[in-house]
GROMACS .gro file of C-alpha atoms in nm:
model
  274
    1UNK     CA    1   3.062   2.121  -0.366
    2UNK     CA    2   3.032   2.372  -0.650
    3UNK     CA    3   2.731   2.570  -0.765
    4UNK     CA    4   2.854   2.846  -0.991
    5UNK     CA    5   3.202   2.943  -1.094
    6UNK     CA    6   3.162   3.279  -0.925
    7UNK     CA    7   3.044   3.143  -0.590
    8UNK     CA    8   3.138   2.775  -0.553
    9UNK     CA    9   3.077   2.763  -0.176
   10UNK     CA   10   2.722   2.896  -0.187
   11UNK     CA   11   2.561   2.550  -0.176
   12UNK     CA   12   2.738   2.462   0.148
   13UNK     CA   13   2.546   2.731   0.332
   14UNK     CA   14   2.219   2.551   0.260
   15UNK     CA   15   2.324   2.199   0.361
   16UNK     CA   16   2.100   2.043   0.629
   17UNK     CA   17   2.186   2.188   0.967
   18UNK     CA   18   2.424   2.452   0.835
   19UNK     CA   19   2.179   2.748   0.823
   20UNK     CA   20   2.087   2.677   1.185
   21UNK     CA   21   2.455   2.662   1.281
   22UNK     CA   22   2.526   2.990   1.101
   23UNK     CA   23   2.232   3.159   1.274
   24UNK     CA   24   2.327   3.020   1.615
   25UNK     CA   25   2.685   3.142   1.579
   26UNK     CA   26   2.574   3.487   1.467
   27UNK     CA   27   2.342   3.523   1.767
   28UNK     CA   28   2.608   3.400   2.011
   29UNK     CA   29   2.868   3.642   1.873
   30UNK     CA   30   2.621   3.930   1.886
   31UNK     CA   31   2.545   3.855   2.252
   32UNK     CA   32   2.907   3.866   2.365
   33UNK     CA   33   2.973   4.181   2.161
   34UNK     CA   34   2.678   4.337   2.340
   35UNK     CA   35   2.823   4.270   2.684
   36UNK     CA   36   2.875   4.592   2.877
   37UNK     CA   37   3.242   4.505   2.945
   38UNK     CA   38   3.308   4.518   2.570
   39UNK     CA   39   3.235   4.891   2.568
   40UNK     CA   40   3.527   4.969   2.797
   41UNK     CA   41   3.765   4.675   2.813
   42UNK     CA   42   3.747   4.499   2.480
   43UNK     CA   43   4.126   4.498   2.443
   44UNK     CA   44   4.157   4.291   2.760
   45UNK     CA   45   3.899   4.044   2.632
   46UNK     CA   46   4.084   4.019   2.301
   47UNK     CA   47   4.415   3.951   2.476
   48UNK     CA   48   4.262   3.685   2.697
   49UNK     CA   49   4.086   3.523   2.400
   50UNK     CA   50   4.420   3.505   2.216
   51UNK     CA   51   4.584   3.335   2.514
   52UNK     CA   52   4.305   3.085   2.557
   53UNK     CA   53   4.281   3.019   2.185
   54UNK     CA   54   4.655   2.952   2.171
   55UNK     CA   55   4.628   2.707   2.460
   56UNK     CA   56   4.341   2.528   2.282
   57UNK     CA   57   4.521   2.501   1.951
   58UNK     CA   58   4.837   2.371   2.119
   59UNK     CA   59   4.629   2.115   2.311
   60UNK     CA   60   4.498   1.973   1.984
   61UNK     CA   61   4.857   1.952   1.861
   62UNK     CA   62   4.952   1.742   2.166
   63UNK     CA   63   5.065   2.008   2.416
   64UNK     CA   64   4.768   2.014   2.654
   65UNK     CA   65   4.892   2.259   2.915
   66UNK     CA   66   4.696   2.419   3.194
   67UNK     CA   67   4.601   2.777   3.111
   68UNK     CA   68   4.785   2.912   3.413
   69UNK     CA   69   5.104   2.736   3.303
   70UNK     CA   70   5.075   2.902   2.961
   71UNK     CA   71   5.017   3.236   3.131
   72UNK     CA   72   5.309   3.195   3.371
   73UNK     CA   73   5.568   3.051   3.136
   74UNK     CA   74   5.816   3.282   2.965
   75UNK     CA   75   6.053   3.029   2.807
   76UNK     CA   76   5.902   2.814   2.534
   77UNK     CA   77   6.224   2.659   2.410
   78UNK     CA   78   6.345   2.316   2.504
   79UNK     CA   79   6.101   2.026   2.502
   80UNK     CA   80   5.861   1.961   2.215
   81UNK     CA   81   5.546   2.060   2.406
   82UNK     CA   82   5.693   2.394   2.512
   83UNK     CA   83   5.790   2.471   2.152
   84UNK     CA   84   5.439   2.381   2.035
   85UNK     CA   85   5.278   2.614   2.288
   86UNK     CA   86   5.523   2.887   2.191
   87UNK     CA   87   5.434   2.839   1.824
   88UNK     CA   88   5.063   2.872   1.901
   89UNK     CA   89   5.122   3.192   2.097
   90UNK     CA   90   5.332   3.343   1.819
   91UNK     CA   91   5.063   3.263   1.563
   92UNK     CA   92   4.793   3.431   1.771
   93UNK     CA   93   5.006   3.742   1.796
   94UNK     CA   94   5.078   3.740   1.423
   95UNK     CA   95   4.724   3.676   1.297
   96UNK     CA   96   4.599   4.028   1.350
   97UNK     CA   97   4.892   4.172   1.157
   98UNK     CA   98   4.803   3.984   0.840
   99UNK     CA   99   4.439   4.076   0.783
  100UNK     CA  100   4.510   4.338   0.518
  101UNK     CA  101   4.715   4.088   0.315
  102UNK     CA  102   4.483   3.787   0.348
  103UNK     CA  103   4.221   3.882   0.089
  104UNK     CA  104   4.485   3.986  -0.167
  105UNK     CA  105   4.747   3.715  -0.112
  106UNK     CA  106   4.637   3.429   0.114
  107UNK     CA  107   4.924   3.205   0.008
  108UNK     CA  108   5.170   3.470   0.121
  109UNK     CA  109   4.994   3.479   0.459
  110UNK     CA  110   5.006   3.101   0.491
  111UNK     CA  111   5.378   3.105   0.416
  112UNK     CA  112   5.427   3.371   0.684
  113UNK     CA  113   5.223   3.172   0.935
  114UNK     CA  114   5.438   2.866   0.880
  115UNK     CA  115   5.754   3.072   0.917
  116UNK     CA  116   5.625   3.213   1.247
  117UNK     CA  117   5.510   2.873   1.374
  118UNK     CA  118   5.832   2.693   1.282
  119UNK     CA  119   6.046   2.950   1.457
  120UNK     CA  120   6.367   2.783   1.350
  121UNK     CA  121   6.246   2.435   1.440
  122UNK     CA  122   6.274   2.304   1.083
  123UNK     CA  123   6.548   2.337   0.820
  124UNK     CA  124   6.556   2.687   0.672
  125UNK     CA  125   6.486   2.579   0.316
  126UNK     CA  126   6.167   2.397   0.424
  127UNK     CA  127   6.017   2.688   0.616
  128UNK     CA  128   5.750   2.910   0.468
  129UNK     CA  129   5.690   2.713   0.151
  130UNK     CA  130   5.472   2.416   0.051
  131UNK     CA  131   5.652   2.086   0.075
  132UNK     CA  132   5.818   1.937  -0.230
  133UNK     CA  133   5.778   1.588  -0.371
  134UNK     CA  134   5.927   1.332  -0.135
  135UNK     CA  135   5.928   1.558   0.172
  136UNK     CA  136   5.762   1.414   0.480
  137UNK     CA  137   5.490   1.567   0.700
  138UNK     CA  138   5.497   1.573   1.079
  139UNK     CA  139   5.128   1.597   1.179
  140UNK     CA  140   5.049   1.308   1.418
  141UNK     CA  141   4.686   1.402   1.492
  142UNK     CA  142   4.571   1.371   1.129
  143UNK     CA  143   4.619   1.026   0.982
  144UNK     CA  144   4.441   1.078   0.650
  145UNK     CA  145   4.651   1.008   0.340
  146UNK     CA  146   4.882   1.298   0.256
  147UNK     CA  147   4.826   1.446  -0.091
  148UNK     CA  148   5.127   1.468  -0.319
  149UNK     CA  149   5.310   1.794  -0.377
  150UNK     CA  150   5.152   1.852  -0.719
  151UNK     CA  151   4.799   1.808  -0.583
  152UNK     CA  152   4.882   2.035  -0.289
  153UNK     CA  153   4.999   2.311  -0.523
  154UNK     CA  154   4.685   2.290  -0.735
  155UNK     CA  155   4.444   2.284  -0.444
  156UNK     CA  156   4.623   2.568  -0.265
  157UNK     CA  157   4.587   2.777  -0.577
  158UNK     CA  158   4.218   2.692  -0.592
  159UNK     CA  159   4.173   2.783  -0.226
  160UNK     CA  160   4.353   3.111  -0.286
  161UNK     CA  161   4.116   3.195  -0.572
  162UNK     CA  162   3.814   3.124  -0.351
  163UNK     CA  163   3.941   3.352  -0.076
  164UNK     CA  164   4.026   3.635  -0.313
  165UNK     CA  165   3.693   3.607  -0.495
  166UNK     CA  166   3.492   3.620  -0.174
  167UNK     CA  167   3.129   3.538  -0.246
  168UNK     CA  168   2.805   3.502  -0.055
  169UNK     CA  169   2.894   3.203   0.162
  170UNK     CA  170   2.860   3.280   0.534
  171UNK     CA  171   3.179   3.351   0.727
  172UNK     CA  172   3.142   3.026   0.921
  173UNK     CA  173   3.130   2.825   0.599
  174UNK     CA  174   3.437   2.994   0.451
  175UNK     CA  175   3.630   2.958   0.777
  176UNK     CA  176   3.543   2.588   0.802
  177UNK     CA  177   3.644   2.523   0.441
  178UNK     CA  178   3.977   2.705   0.479
  179UNK     CA  179   4.048   2.515   0.802
  180UNK     CA  180   3.944   2.178   0.658
  181UNK     CA  181   4.130   2.220   0.330
  182UNK     CA  182   4.455   2.312   0.502
  183UNK     CA  183   4.423   2.012   0.733
  184UNK     CA  184   4.353   1.788   0.437
  185UNK     CA  185   4.647   1.919   0.236
  186UNK     CA  186   4.899   1.956   0.518
  187UNK     CA  187   5.098   2.172   0.277
  188UNK     CA  188   5.395   2.227   0.508
  189UNK     CA  189   5.635   1.984   0.665
  190UNK     CA  190   5.518   2.074   1.015
  191UNK     CA  191   5.271   2.283   1.220
  192UNK     CA  192   4.987   2.240   0.971
  193UNK     CA  193   4.719   2.207   1.238
  194UNK     CA  194   4.830   2.527   1.409
  195UNK     CA  195   4.840   2.710   1.076
  196UNK     CA  196   4.497   2.579   0.973
  197UNK     CA  197   4.335   2.691   1.297
  198UNK     CA  198   4.500   3.032   1.275
  199UNK     CA  199   4.372   3.070   0.918
  200UNK     CA  200   4.023   2.988   1.043
  201UNK     CA  201   4.058   3.267   1.297
  202UNK     CA  202   4.178   3.512   1.030
  203UNK     CA  203   3.870   3.436   0.818
  204UNK     CA  204   3.636   3.489   1.114
  205UNK     CA  205   3.802   3.822   1.197
  206UNK     CA  206   3.840   3.949   0.843
  207UNK     CA  207   3.482   3.859   0.749
  208UNK     CA  208   3.349   4.094   1.014
  209UNK     CA  209   3.188   3.815   1.214
  210UNK     CA  210   3.444   3.853   1.494
  211UNK     CA  211   3.635   4.175   1.416
  212UNK     CA  212   3.785   4.208   1.766
  213UNK     CA  213   3.894   3.842   1.776
  214UNK     CA  214   3.713   3.760   2.099
  215UNK     CA  215   3.551   3.432   1.991
  216UNK     CA  216   3.837   3.179   1.980
  217UNK     CA  217   3.718   2.873   1.790
  218UNK     CA  218   4.038   2.696   1.899
  219UNK     CA  219   3.898   2.685   2.253
  220UNK     CA  220   3.589   2.507   2.127
  221UNK     CA  221   3.781   2.263   1.909
  222UNK     CA  222   3.989   2.165   2.210
  223UNK     CA  223   3.691   2.147   2.444
  224UNK     CA  224   3.507   1.910   2.211
  225UNK     CA  225   3.815   1.690   2.215
  226UNK     CA  226   4.067   1.551   1.973
  227UNK     CA  227   3.852   1.248   1.884
  228UNK     CA  228   3.553   1.466   1.790
  229UNK     CA  229   3.781   1.700   1.594
  230UNK     CA  230   3.924   1.413   1.391
  231UNK     CA  231   3.582   1.254   1.337
  232UNK     CA  232   3.436   1.583   1.208
  233UNK     CA  233   3.739   1.636   0.986
  234UNK     CA  234   3.686   1.290   0.835
  235UNK     CA  235   3.348   1.419   0.725
  236UNK     CA  236   3.523   1.701   0.543
  237UNK     CA  237   3.762   1.466   0.366
  238UNK     CA  238   3.474   1.236   0.267
  239UNK     CA  239   3.332   1.529   0.071
  240UNK     CA  240   2.970   1.415   0.104
  241UNK     CA  241   2.697   1.668   0.186
  242UNK     CA  242   2.648   1.500   0.523
  243UNK     CA  243   3.020   1.503   0.596
  244UNK     CA  244   3.065   1.866   0.495
  245UNK     CA  245   2.765   1.970   0.704
  246UNK     CA  246   2.906   1.781   1.003
  247UNK     CA  247   3.241   1.960   0.972
  248UNK     CA  248   3.084   2.304   0.934
  249UNK     CA  249   2.851   2.252   1.229
  250UNK     CA  250   3.143   2.124   1.437
  251UNK     CA  251   3.332   2.443   1.356
  252UNK     CA  252   3.022   2.644   1.442
  253UNK     CA  253   2.992   2.476   1.779
  254UNK     CA  254   3.359   2.551   1.838
  255UNK     CA  255   3.299   2.921   1.779
  256UNK     CA  256   3.004   2.912   2.019
  257UNK     CA  257   3.219   2.751   2.287
  258UNK     CA  258   3.478   3.022   2.226
  259UNK     CA  259   3.202   3.277   2.277
  260UNK     CA  260   3.109   3.109   2.604
  261UNK     CA  261   3.471   3.131   2.716
  262UNK     CA  262   3.494   3.502   2.638
  263UNK     CA  263   3.158   3.567   2.802
  264UNK     CA  264   3.302   3.416   3.118
  265UNK     CA  265   3.602   3.646   3.082
  266UNK     CA  266   3.368   3.944   3.049
  267UNK     CA  267   3.182   3.839   3.361
  268UNK     CA  268   3.507   3.800   3.553
  269UNK     CA  269   3.625   4.144   3.443
  270UNK     CA  270   3.292   4.290   3.546
  271UNK     CA  271   3.331   4.138   3.894
  272UNK     CA  272   3.690   4.259   3.912
  273UNK     CA  273   3.817   3.900   3.923
  274UNK     CA  274   4.035   3.916   3.613
   0.00000   0.00000   0.00000
């Protein structure tokens, strides 16, 4: 996966199919940003994208609620699914507050995201820190072997260095790697999928690809389905060029589907229907 020490992700951007995915995502994002509604009502589109992205991320975590139920509900305590949806909504609200910290201290942001997601649902001493040796992981969607605590610590540090260093890799590639690595590591005792997808969103926003956060990849991940999500992720964990390309292109398609969702929101706002 490495090319040079200064830019170890550069090679991923040239894997077969990846340049086309990067170009397709860039064009799709540019189109929705050029919609006339974005000139006057971008805040409404951003808010709706956050809601729909939260619903999509929660659906992948096993709480597949109708959008209108998410919109209507005010109490997200009680049953497991309600708490999961509530966690996804809190993470969406928090993501935009952490952009200035992300490039300087990504591990601090990840700890904060877990704290927000857990919301008191896990023991206090396990919240907001990577799991210790012997601690279990509650992440039913991902069945890949769970790395040990020592490996997690080392790989998190490596991921942090990549984020801080930046480099020439396209935003889509960096977002896909951050998402995939956090899923692979499952560094926390719970809510790793929600945290990984929120981190993907932070990269897409902070990179300048989607500065107004109107292209929710979580919508696309959910729309493609849990089976496709897991299959693409298995390509990431395999670490082969073909597997990495499949994961990156899957993430790219997810962004494009998020764009399609927000384009529909723009059209509805233009008609006065939303």
